[in-house]
XYZ file of N, CA and C in Angstrom:
795
model
N 71.915 43.752 122.182
C 71.998 43.614 123.637
C 70.780 42.865 124.162
N 71.003 42.055 125.199
C 69.866 41.378 125.807
C 69.248 42.282 126.878
N 68.166 41.794 127.501
C 67.411 42.622 128.435
C 68.243 43.052 129.640
N 69.046 42.148 130.178
C 69.881 42.473 131.342
C 70.875 43.576 130.995
N 71.491 43.492 129.844
C 72.445 44.501 129.424
C 71.773 45.861 129.254
N 70.589 45.863 128.671
C 69.840 47.111 128.476
C 69.539 47.768 129.823
N 69.057 46.968 130.777
C 68.701 47.502 132.092
C 69.930 48.048 132.814
N 71.002 47.267 132.837
C 72.221 47.688 133.543
C 72.806 48.959 132.933
N 72.947 48.993 131.620
C 73.556 50.144 130.960
C 72.697 51.394 131.084
N 71.378 51.238 131.057
C 70.490 52.387 131.211
C 70.620 52.985 132.611
N 70.649 52.113 133.629
C 70.817 52.601 134.997
C 72.196 53.230 135.197
N 73.227 52.621 134.638
C 74.585 53.161 134.762
C 74.663 54.548 134.140
N 74.104 54.694 132.941
C 74.133 55.987 132.263
C 73.345 57.030 133.055
N 72.161 56.647 133.518
C 71.333 57.587 134.252
C 71.971 58.067 135.535
N 72.603 57.174 136.254
C 73.215 57.531 137.534
C 74.505 58.314 137.340
N 75.349 57.867 136.439
C 76.677 58.478 136.305
C 76.680 59.746 135.473
N 75.598 60.034 134.757
C 75.542 61.255 133.945
C 75.681 62.507 134.807
N 75.139 62.479 136.015
C 75.104 63.683 136.844
C 75.959 63.591 138.103
N 76.464 62.406 138.429
C 77.409 62.309 139.543
C 78.813 62.638 139.044
N 79.665 63.201 139.902
C 81.025 63.581 139.468
C 81.982 62.397 139.447
N 81.575 61.298 138.770
C 82.389 60.078 138.797
C 82.687 59.525 137.411
N 82.256 60.213 136.361
C 82.568 59.854 134.977
C 81.733 58.694 134.454
N 80.801 59.013 133.556
C 79.974 57.972 132.940
C 80.799 57.096 132.000
N 81.777 57.695 131.306
C 82.582 56.907 130.363
C 83.400 55.854 131.081
N 83.883 56.174 132.295
C 84.657 55.206 133.065
C 83.793 54.008 133.451
N 82.514 54.248 133.695
C 81.632 53.164 134.105
C 81.087 52.375 132.924
N 80.860 53.044 131.818
C 80.323 52.342 130.657
C 81.363 51.432 130.002
N 82.645 51.697 130.278
C 83.680 50.834 129.704
C 83.824 49.537 130.495
N 83.383 49.545 131.767
C 83.575 48.374 132.617
C 82.805 47.143 132.132
N 81.500 47.253 131.827
C 80.806 46.054 131.332
C 81.412 45.514 130.040
N 81.874 46.421 129.192
C 82.467 46.009 127.921
C 83.792 45.288 128.133
N 84.643 45.854 128.995
C 85.976 45.293 129.197
C 85.968 44.083 130.128
N 85.159 44.144 131.190
C 85.183 43.070 132.191
C 84.287 41.903 131.823
N 83.141 42.200 131.203
C 82.163 41.159 130.917
C 82.068 40.806 129.441
N 82.788 41.563 128.612
C 82.755 41.294 127.189
C 81.454 41.680 126.511
N 80.714 42.617 127.125
C 79.452 43.048 126.539
C 79.700 43.853 125.270
N 78.770 43.820 124.326
C 78.945 44.612 123.104
C 78.772 46.100 123.376
N 79.288 46.919 122.494
C 79.075 48.363 122.588
C 77.591 48.656 122.529
N 77.138 49.635 123.298
C 75.701 49.895 123.391
C 75.097 50.411 122.097
N 75.898 50.941 121.218
C 75.398 51.360 119.917
C 74.837 52.769 119.920
N 74.770 53.371 118.733
C 74.356 54.759 118.585
C 72.905 54.977 118.999
N 72.007 54.096 118.567
C 70.586 54.270 118.865
C 70.332 54.258 120.370
N 70.945 53.328 121.084
C 70.763 53.245 122.529
C 71.391 54.451 123.212
N 72.506 54.931 122.684
C 73.164 56.113 123.225
C 72.236 57.320 123.135
N 71.563 57.478 122.001
C 70.600 58.567 121.832
C 69.453 58.417 122.828
N 68.984 57.185 123.021
C 67.851 56.927 123.914
C 68.168 57.308 125.357
N 69.320 56.899 125.859
C 69.640 57.198 127.261
C 69.942 58.681 127.448
N 70.460 59.335 126.406
C 70.637 60.786 126.498
C 69.278 61.482 126.580
N 68.314 60.980 125.819
C 66.966 61.535 125.889
C 66.380 61.321 127.283
N 66.646 60.171 127.869
C 66.150 59.896 129.213
C 66.740 60.833 130.252
N 68.064 61.023 130.229
C 68.703 61.908 131.209
C 68.311 63.365 130.985
N 68.128 63.750 129.728
C 67.671 65.111 129.424
C 66.276 65.340 129.997
N 65.406 64.364 129.823
C 64.049 64.476 130.355
C 64.075 64.625 131.873
N 64.960 63.890 132.512
C 65.048 63.924 133.979
C 65.426 65.309 134.484
N 66.456 65.907 133.893
C 66.913 67.202 134.385
C 65.896 68.298 134.064
N 65.203 68.173 132.942
C 64.185 69.163 132.594
C 62.997 69.071 133.560
N 62.572 67.855 133.861
C 61.451 67.670 134.784
C 61.821 68.143 136.190
N 63.020 67.806 136.642
C 63.425 68.167 137.996
C 63.532 69.687 138.164
N 64.093 70.359 137.177
C 64.296 71.805 137.265
C 63.252 72.584 136.458
N 62.065 72.001 136.293
C 61.060 72.604 135.411
C 60.673 74.021 135.836
N 60.569 74.284 137.129
C 60.191 75.617 137.575
C 61.293 76.630 137.283
N 62.540 76.247 137.541
C 63.654 77.132 137.248
C 63.806 77.359 135.748
N 63.624 76.296 134.979
C 63.728 76.412 133.519
C 62.642 77.340 132.983
N 61.439 77.226 133.553
C 60.344 78.107 133.149
C 60.702 79.569 133.427
N 61.272 79.832 134.610
C 61.646 81.201 134.969
C 62.791 81.707 134.090
N 63.790 80.852 133.851
C 64.930 81.244 133.018
C 64.484 81.524 131.587
N 63.613 80.662 131.068
C 63.127 80.844 129.694
C 62.300 82.109 129.572
N 61.438 82.350 130.547
C 60.624 83.567 130.530
C 61.478 84.822 130.601
N 62.479 84.790 131.477
C 63.371 85.945 131.585
C 64.164 86.171 130.319
N 64.588 85.072 129.684
C 65.368 85.196 128.444
C 64.529 85.808 127.321
N 63.306 85.322 127.139
C 62.427 85.874 126.109
C 62.094 87.345 126.403
N 61.963 87.670 127.670
C 61.693 89.054 128.054
C 62.853 89.959 127.663
N 64.090 89.467 127.884
C 65.259 90.279 127.524
C 65.410 90.407 126.018
N 65.118 89.326 125.282
C 65.187 89.367 123.823
C 64.168 90.350 123.262
N 63.015 90.432 123.909
C 61.966 91.345 123.460
C 62.228 92.784 123.875
N 63.329 93.011 124.618
C 63.691 94.361 125.010
C 62.915 94.898 126.185
N 62.388 93.989 127.034
C 61.600 94.426 128.182
C 62.397 94.325 129.492
N 63.701 94.456 129.380
C 64.540 94.446 130.571
C 65.207 93.109 130.811
N 66.244 93.124 131.633
C 67.013 91.909 131.923
C 67.044 91.686 133.422
N 66.371 90.638 133.868
C 66.406 90.301 135.290
C 67.443 89.213 135.547
N 67.503 88.740 136.789
C 68.496 87.722 137.145
C 68.311 86.443 136.349
N 67.059 86.033 136.154
C 66.792 84.808 135.389
C 67.291 84.944 133.956
N 67.071 86.111 133.365
C 67.535 86.337 131.993
C 69.058 86.275 131.912
N 69.736 86.863 132.892
C 71.200 86.840 132.899
C 71.727 85.412 133.001
N 71.147 84.615 133.900
C 71.598 83.228 134.060
C 71.343 82.433 132.784
N 70.199 82.683 132.152
C 69.891 81.998 130.894
C 70.922 82.342 129.824
N 71.262 83.615 129.707
C 72.287 84.018 128.743
C 73.643 83.401 129.099
N 73.968 83.355 130.397
C 75.241 82.777 130.827
C 75.323 81.293 130.476
N 74.198 80.596 130.597
C 74.174 79.174 130.219
C 74.458 79.014 128.730
N 73.875 79.903 127.921
C 74.110 79.857 126.469
C 75.580 80.108 126.156
N 76.143 81.149 126.745
C 77.551 81.471 126.484
C 78.486 80.384 127.019
N 78.132 79.793 128.156
C 78.974 78.748 128.752
C 78.958 77.463 127.938
N 77.956 77.297 127.092
C 77.855 76.097 126.260
C 78.753 76.174 125.026
N 79.082 77.383 124.617
C 79.841 77.577 123.368
C 81.208 76.877 123.375
N 82.026 77.002 124.443
C 83.348 76.338 124.411
C 83.263 74.836 124.161
N 82.357 74.144 124.845
C 82.234 72.696 124.660
C 81.734 72.368 123.262
N 80.804 73.179 122.751
C 80.302 72.958 121.399
C 81.392 73.083 120.358
N 82.202 74.134 120.482
C 83.305 74.342 119.532
C 84.362 73.248 119.677
N 84.686 72.901 120.921
C 85.690 71.857 121.152
C 85.230 70.526 120.579
N 83.944 70.247 120.691
C 83.423 69.001 120.142
C 83.549 68.956 118.621
N 83.259 70.072 117.976
C 83.365 70.139 116.514
C 84.816 70.008 116.052
N 85.734 70.635 116.796
C 87.136 70.680 116.375
C 87.887 69.399 116.748
N 87.681 68.948 117.991
C 88.495 67.848 118.497
C 87.745 66.532 118.668
N 86.430 66.531 118.376
C 85.621 65.352 118.641
C 86.142 64.085 117.986
N 86.462 64.156 116.703
C 86.937 62.970 115.978
C 88.285 62.483 116.509
N 89.185 63.425 116.824
C 90.498 63.048 117.358
C 90.349 62.340 118.701
N 89.504 62.889 119.567
C 89.294 62.279 120.882
C 88.685 60.892 120.731
N 87.713 60.773 119.840
C 87.045 59.488 119.623
C 88.021 58.429 119.132
N 88.977 58.837 118.297
C 89.913 57.884 117.698
C 91.116 57.575 118.583
N 91.479 58.504 119.489
C 92.754 58.362 120.187
C 92.687 58.328 121.720
N 91.588 58.780 122.318
C 91.584 58.938 123.768
C 90.543 58.083 124.495
N 89.911 57.169 123.794
C 88.890 56.354 124.437
C 89.462 55.017 124.928
N 90.649 55.053 125.466
C 91.281 53.838 125.976
C 91.094 53.745 127.486
N 91.226 52.538 128.010
C 91.083 52.322 129.445
C 92.153 53.084 130.225
N 93.359 53.149 129.697
C 94.447 53.839 130.398
C 94.187 55.335 130.515
N 93.676 55.941 129.448
C 93.352 57.370 129.492
C 92.233 57.624 130.491
N 91.195 56.804 130.461
C 90.072 56.962 131.378
C 90.525 56.787 132.825
N 91.406 55.829 133.078
C 91.928 55.623 134.434
C 92.694 56.853 134.910
N 93.554 57.391 134.037
C 94.371 58.550 134.409
C 93.513 59.776 134.696
N 92.548 60.057 133.831
C 91.720 61.246 134.020
C 90.757 61.079 135.196
N 90.316 59.853 135.432
C 89.455 59.603 136.587
C 90.184 59.963 137.884
N 91.455 59.585 137.980
C 92.250 59.898 139.172
C 92.615 61.376 139.219
N 93.118 61.897 138.108
C 93.590 63.290 138.065
C 92.492 64.269 138.457
N 91.343 64.164 137.807
C 90.286 65.134 138.087
C 89.570 64.831 139.393
N 89.741 63.620 139.921
C 89.276 63.343 141.270
C 90.090 64.125 142.292
N 91.411 64.165 142.088
C 92.292 64.927 142.977
C 91.977 66.417 142.884
N 91.758 66.920 141.672
C 91.428 68.334 141.485
C 90.105 68.669 142.184
N 89.126 67.773 142.091
C 87.858 67.985 142.795
C 88.073 68.046 144.303
N 88.950 67.200 144.818
C 89.239 67.204 146.254
C 89.827 68.539 146.688
N 90.753 69.076 145.888
C 91.366 70.369 146.208
C 90.306 71.467 146.220
N 89.446 71.474 145.194
C 88.402 72.498 145.104
C 87.433 72.411 146.278
N 87.131 71.194 146.692
C 86.162 70.995 147.769
C 86.718 71.403 149.122
N 88.047 71.469 149.237
C 88.675 71.820 150.518
C 88.896 73.319 150.672
N 88.543 74.110 149.677
C 88.731 75.548 149.771
C 87.872 76.123 150.891
N 88.391 77.112 151.620
C 87.666 77.608 152.796
C 86.436 78.448 152.471
N 86.424 79.147 151.344
C 85.303 80.047 151.036
C 84.482 79.500 149.883
N 83.249 79.097 150.206
C 82.311 78.607 149.182
C 80.927 79.120 149.551
N 80.725 80.440 149.388
C 79.483 81.046 149.849
C 78.663 81.679 148.725
N 79.195 81.736 147.525
C 78.472 82.398 146.435
C 77.236 81.605 146.034
N 76.191 82.340 145.690
C 74.968 81.740 145.189
C 74.885 81.912 143.678
N 73.972 81.187 143.071
C 73.854 81.229 141.617
C 73.473 82.622 141.126
N 72.785 83.380 141.940
C 72.401 84.741 141.562
C 73.618 85.664 141.441
N 74.756 85.251 142.000
C 75.983 86.049 141.924
C 76.871 85.648 140.746
N 76.364 84.765 139.893
C 77.127 84.322 138.729
C 77.383 85.490 137.787
N 78.610 85.554 137.248
C 78.964 86.580 136.270
C 79.252 85.923 134.923
N 79.336 86.741 133.890
C 79.631 86.202 132.569
C 81.003 85.535 132.550
N 81.999 86.165 133.184
C 83.341 85.587 133.210
C 83.329 84.233 133.910
N 82.655 84.143 135.047
C 82.584 82.873 135.780
C 81.898 81.801 134.943
N 80.828 82.174 134.244
C 80.113 81.222 133.402
C 80.993 80.704 132.276
N 81.765 81.588 131.666
C 82.647 81.167 130.568
C 83.754 80.261 131.085
N 84.295 80.558 132.280
C 85.322 79.693 132.876
C 84.757 78.295 133.108
N 83.554 78.226 133.658
C 82.914 76.926 133.875
C 82.642 76.242 132.540
N 82.257 77.030 131.532
C 82.021 76.482 130.203
C 83.279 75.908 129.578
N 84.406 76.587 129.778
C 85.687 76.065 129.267
C 86.059 74.773 129.993
N 85.760 74.727 131.293
C 86.001 73.487 132.039
C 85.142 72.361 131.479
N 83.906 72.681 131.115
C 83.018 71.671 130.548
C 83.582 71.081 129.259
N 84.309 71.905 128.495
C 84.906 71.402 127.259
C 85.910 70.289 127.537
N 86.562 70.329 128.707
C 87.521 69.280 129.071
C 86.839 67.922 129.229
N 85.522 67.956 129.473
C 84.789 66.712 129.686
C 84.685 65.870 128.420
N 85.092 66.430 127.283
C 85.165 65.630 126.063
C 86.199 64.516 126.205
N 87.189 64.737 127.071
C 88.199 63.717 127.326
C 87.575 62.645 128.222
N 87.501 61.405 127.771
C 86.860 60.346 128.559
C 87.463 60.219 129.954
N 86.606 60.017 130.929
C 87.057 59.860 132.305
C 87.028 61.140 133.111
N 86.834 62.283 132.445
C 86.864 63.572 133.144
C 85.619 63.779 133.987
N 84.456 63.481 133.449
C 83.144 63.691 134.044
C 82.686 65.126 133.821
N 81.625 65.285 133.034
C 81.112 66.617 132.733
C 80.643 67.311 134.001
N 79.833 66.607 134.799
C 79.356 67.233 136.030
C 80.512 67.477 137.000
N 81.443 66.528 137.052
C 82.569 66.673 137.969
C 83.425 67.888 137.679
N 83.756 68.108 136.411
C 84.659 69.203 136.072
C 83.973 70.561 136.180
N 82.667 70.625 135.879
C 81.960 71.904 136.002
C 81.715 72.252 137.465
N 81.396 71.257 138.285
C 81.259 71.509 139.719
C 82.600 71.937 140.308
N 83.670 71.290 139.879
C 85.011 71.647 140.351
C 85.332 73.098 140.028
N 85.078 73.512 138.793
C 85.359 74.898 138.391
C 84.528 75.875 139.208
N 83.261 75.553 139.433
C 82.400 76.439 140.210
C 82.868 76.534 141.663
N 83.352 75.425 142.229
C 83.875 75.451 143.599
C 85.115 76.323 143.689
N 86.002 76.221 142.687
C 87.194 77.068 142.661
C 86.818 78.551 142.587
N 85.681 78.848 141.977
C 85.222 80.229 141.846
C 84.461 80.713 143.079
N 84.331 79.845 144.086
C 83.751 80.257 145.353
C 82.282 79.976 145.538
N 81.669 79.216 144.639
C 80.251 78.901 144.778
C 80.047 77.765 145.784
N 78.891 77.769 146.410
C 78.557 76.693 147.342
C 78.406 75.389 146.571
N 78.517 74.275 147.265
C 78.382 72.975 146.610
C 77.024 72.843 145.910
N 75.973 73.247 146.603
C 74.630 73.097 146.041
C 74.454 73.941 144.784
N 74.893 75.197 144.826
C 74.715 76.064 143.658
C 75.660 75.689 142.533
N 76.836 75.169 142.878
C 77.741 74.671 141.843
C 77.103 73.504 141.106
N 76.469 72.603 141.864
C 75.807 71.451 141.254
C 74.587 71.881 140.447
N 73.809 72.818 140.974
C 72.625 73.298 140.254
C 73.003 73.887 138.900
N 74.048 74.711 138.874
C 74.456 75.302 137.596
C 74.992 74.228 136.664
N 75.705 73.263 137.207
C 76.212 72.164 136.390
C 75.070 71.407 135.733
N 74.007 71.143 136.491
C 72.875 70.398 135.946
C 72.126 71.217 134.901
N 71.924 72.509 135.165
C 71.260 73.365 134.184
C 72.104 73.493 132.917
N 73.422 73.551 133.105
C 74.334 73.666 131.967
C 74.343 72.394 131.124
N 73.928 71.286 131.728
C 73.911 70.022 130.981
C 72.823 70.000 129.910
N 71.784 70.797 130.083
C 70.634 70.727 129.174
C 71.014 71.043 127.735
N 71.625 72.205 127.450
C 71.969 72.472 126.041
C 73.030 71.533 125.485
N 73.982 71.094 126.316
C 75.044 70.231 125.782
C 74.508 68.833 125.494
N 73.571 68.348 126.324
C 72.939 67.055 126.029
C 72.056 67.178 124.790
N 71.381 68.311 124.642
C 70.574 68.554 123.442
C 71.436 68.542 122.187
N 72.582 69.223 122.253
C 73.475 69.271 121.101
C 74.040 67.894 120.781
N 74.530 67.210 121.824
C 75.116 65.889 121.626
C 74.080 64.892 121.140
N 72.912 64.892 121.797
C 71.856 63.969 121.396
C 71.322 64.263 120.013
N 71.218 65.562 119.670
C 70.758 65.933 118.338
C 71.730 65.511 117.254
N 73.024 65.680 117.534
C 74.049 65.284 116.564
C 74.032 63.767 116.343
N 73.952 63.026 117.449
C 73.916 61.564 117.330
C 72.603 61.092 116.712
N 71.523 61.824 117.021
C 70.242 61.486 116.418
C 70.256 61.670 114.911
N 70.933 62.721 114.465
C 71.066 62.953 113.025
C 71.870 61.833 112.370
N 72.944 61.405 113.045
C 73.723 60.271 112.532
C 72.855 59.029 112.422
N 71.997 58.837 113.420
C 71.125 57.658 113.431
C 70.127 57.708 112.276
N 69.557 58.885 112.040
C 68.578 59.044 110.960
C 69.221 58.812 109.601
N 70.445 59.324 109.450
C 71.129 59.194 108.164
C 71.728 57.802 107.961
N 71.878 57.049 109.039
C 72.448 55.712 108.940
C 71.399 54.687 108.551
N 71.849 53.445 108.511
C 70.957 52.355 108.100
C 70.890 51.250 109.146
N 71.261 51.583 110.379
C 71.267 50.569 111.427
C 69.842 50.192 111.820
N 69.646 48.919 112.155
C 68.351 48.455 112.620
C 68.112 48.948 114.046
N 66.849 49.202 114.362
C 66.507 49.777 115.661
C 65.659 48.794 116.465
N 66.082 48.513 117.693
C 65.316 47.693 118.623
C 64.502 48.645 119.497
N 63.251 48.872 119.128
C 62.447 49.903 119.777
C 62.168 49.594 121.242
N 62.025 48.320 121.598
C 61.798 47.974 122.997
C 62.998 48.357 123.856
N 64.202 48.064 123.370
C 65.416 48.433 124.104
C 65.531 49.943 124.250
N 65.182 50.663 123.194
C 65.251 52.126 123.246
C 64.250 52.682 124.248
N 63.040 52.131 124.256
C 62.021 52.588 125.201
C 62.477 52.350 126.638
N 62.996 51.163 126.898
C 63.507 50.858 128.234
C 64.673 51.765 128.595
N 65.530 52.042 127.625
C 66.672 52.919 127.859
C 66.239 54.311 128.275
N 65.233 54.856 127.593
C 64.718 56.191 127.923
C 64.121 56.207 129.324
N 63.242 55.243 129.605
C 62.522 55.220 130.885
C 63.474 54.981 132.060
N 64.324 53.975 131.953
C 65.192 53.614 133.078
C 66.286 54.643 133.315
N 66.881 55.176 132.252
C 67.913 56.203 132.431
C 67.297 57.482 132.978
N 66.096 57.822 132.518
C 65.428 59.013 133.030
C 65.052 58.871 134.496
N 64.507 57.715 134.858
C 64.118 57.455 136.246
C 65.328 57.506 137.178
N 66.391 56.817 136.811
C 67.584 56.774 137.663
C 68.272 58.139 137.720
N 68.267 58.883 136.611
C 68.880 60.210 136.601
C 68.113 61.172 137.505
N 66.797 61.094 137.474
C 65.973 61.973 138.324
C 66.270 61.721 139.804
N 66.283 60.444 140.198
C 66.599 60.107 141.584
C 68.013 60.549 141.949
N 68.922 60.384 141.014
C 70.313 60.766 141.247
C 70.428 62.264 141.527
N 69.780 63.082 140.714
C 69.817 64.536 140.911
C 69.260 64.900 142.282
N 68.106 64.317 142.612
C 67.438 64.645 143.872
C 68.315 64.305 145.079
N 68.827 63.089 145.128
C 69.590 62.659 146.296
C 70.990 63.263 146.322
N 71.547 63.536 145.149
C 72.868 64.156 145.112
C 72.817 65.558 145.711
N 71.815 66.361 145.325
C 71.698 67.712 145.866
C 71.461 67.680 147.372
N 70.693 66.716 147.826
C 70.450 66.584 149.258
C 71.713 66.139 149.990
N 72.470 65.271 149.361
C 73.667 64.695 149.974
C 74.768 65.742 150.156
N 75.084 66.464 149.082
C 76.202 67.398 149.159
C 75.880 68.609 150.007
N 74.603 68.879 150.225
C 74.236 69.998 151.083
C 74.591 69.705 152.537
N 74.636 68.415 152.878
C 74.926 68.018 154.253
C 76.361 67.536 154.454
N 76.957 66.967 153.406
C 78.295 66.403 153.553
C 79.276 67.116 152.625
N 80.015 66.368 151.821
C 81.024 66.963 150.952
C 81.199 66.118 149.699
N 82.177 66.490 148.895
C 82.486 65.756 147.673
C 83.453 64.605 147.906
N 83.964 64.487 149.129
C 85.029 63.521 149.372
C 84.644 62.066 149.098
N 83.427 61.616 149.380
C 83.088 60.228 149.013
C 83.242 59.969 147.520
N 82.911 60.968 146.699
C 83.051 60.810 145.248
C 84.512 60.844 144.825
N 85.301 61.652 145.538
C 86.744 61.703 145.262
C 87.371 60.339 145.552
N 87.069 59.785 146.714
C 87.619 58.479 147.092
C 87.187 57.411 146.094
N 85.922 57.461 145.712
C 85.422 56.487 144.745
C 86.161 56.595 143.421
N 86.395 57.828 142.957
C 87.124 58.030 141.698
C 88.539 57.467 141.780
N 89.207 57.709 142.899
C 90.570 57.211 143.060
C 90.603 55.681 143.033
N 89.673 55.059 143.734
C 89.628 53.593 143.760
C 89.284 53.038 142.379
N 88.348 53.685 141.685
C 87.976 53.234 140.345
C 89.145 53.378 139.381
N 89.846 54.512 139.466
C 90.999 54.725 138.583
C 92.085 53.702 138.827
N 92.364 53.405 140.098
C 93.381 52.408 140.419
C 92.970 51.026 139.928
N 91.676 50.709 140.061
C 91.186 49.435 139.567
C 91.390 49.318 138.052
N 91.088 50.377 137.321
C 91.253 50.369 135.872
C 92.729 50.226 135.484
N 93.614 50.854 136.262
C 95.052 50.737 135.994
C 95.505 49.296 136.183
N 95.097 48.704 137.295
C 95.447 47.307 137.564
C 94.890 46.402 136.467
N 93.687 46.696 136.020
C 93.042 45.876 134.999
C 93.792 45.932 133.683
N 94.421 47.085 133.375
C 95.124 47.225 132.098
C 96.528 46.627 132.136
N 97.027 46.290 133.313
C 98.392 45.736 133.394
C 98.462 44.328 132.808
């Protein structure tokens, strides 16, 4: 990839990783419309590291509290709210982890087409719209239960299907369960940490065991630019949805899906 491609793809990955608009739908556009090469495994690992760094830095105080509470509960010194949420994040990660191991190869071989991405972009955009229109959305993250966490975790497993959007489907599930937009997004972002770690670690292992050449400058730029854009995205997204709604993202998904359908005709 040349410098322009590296910059564009890093920003696209960083921004779309946490918005409910599907990163896979956007990463296919430069390839299909402009004929750009696939970003490759090494660059994929780099931008995942960048987005992971962004969410960890942004939620560092909450992560510190959750980690402290979790270690306290493991040591048998009681279970507070932070410990419960930390455990819920762990349990909510299991469905996606298992689904990735079982269905990952099938999805990679059969569902990464433009038509599938277009369909899921529209379908789950409509589902997000329905969830966002529900009258009661007052629950806070402190009211999260194990059952609710597992339901959101099962929804996250659906994000293995290209075009679904990991953040979109987890926020949608949380909205259906009655959580506020802000707390639904916060849990979605916190839930992204272990799944990005698992995905990035798995791809990193593939990279280590492989023999592909590595362009270290491109990887460095990928980490920095994806991390920077992801951090800004998290900050402004939380501020945005607290004042407005999910409907701009729903409309955008519908228009993007229709564009992809027209493009495949």
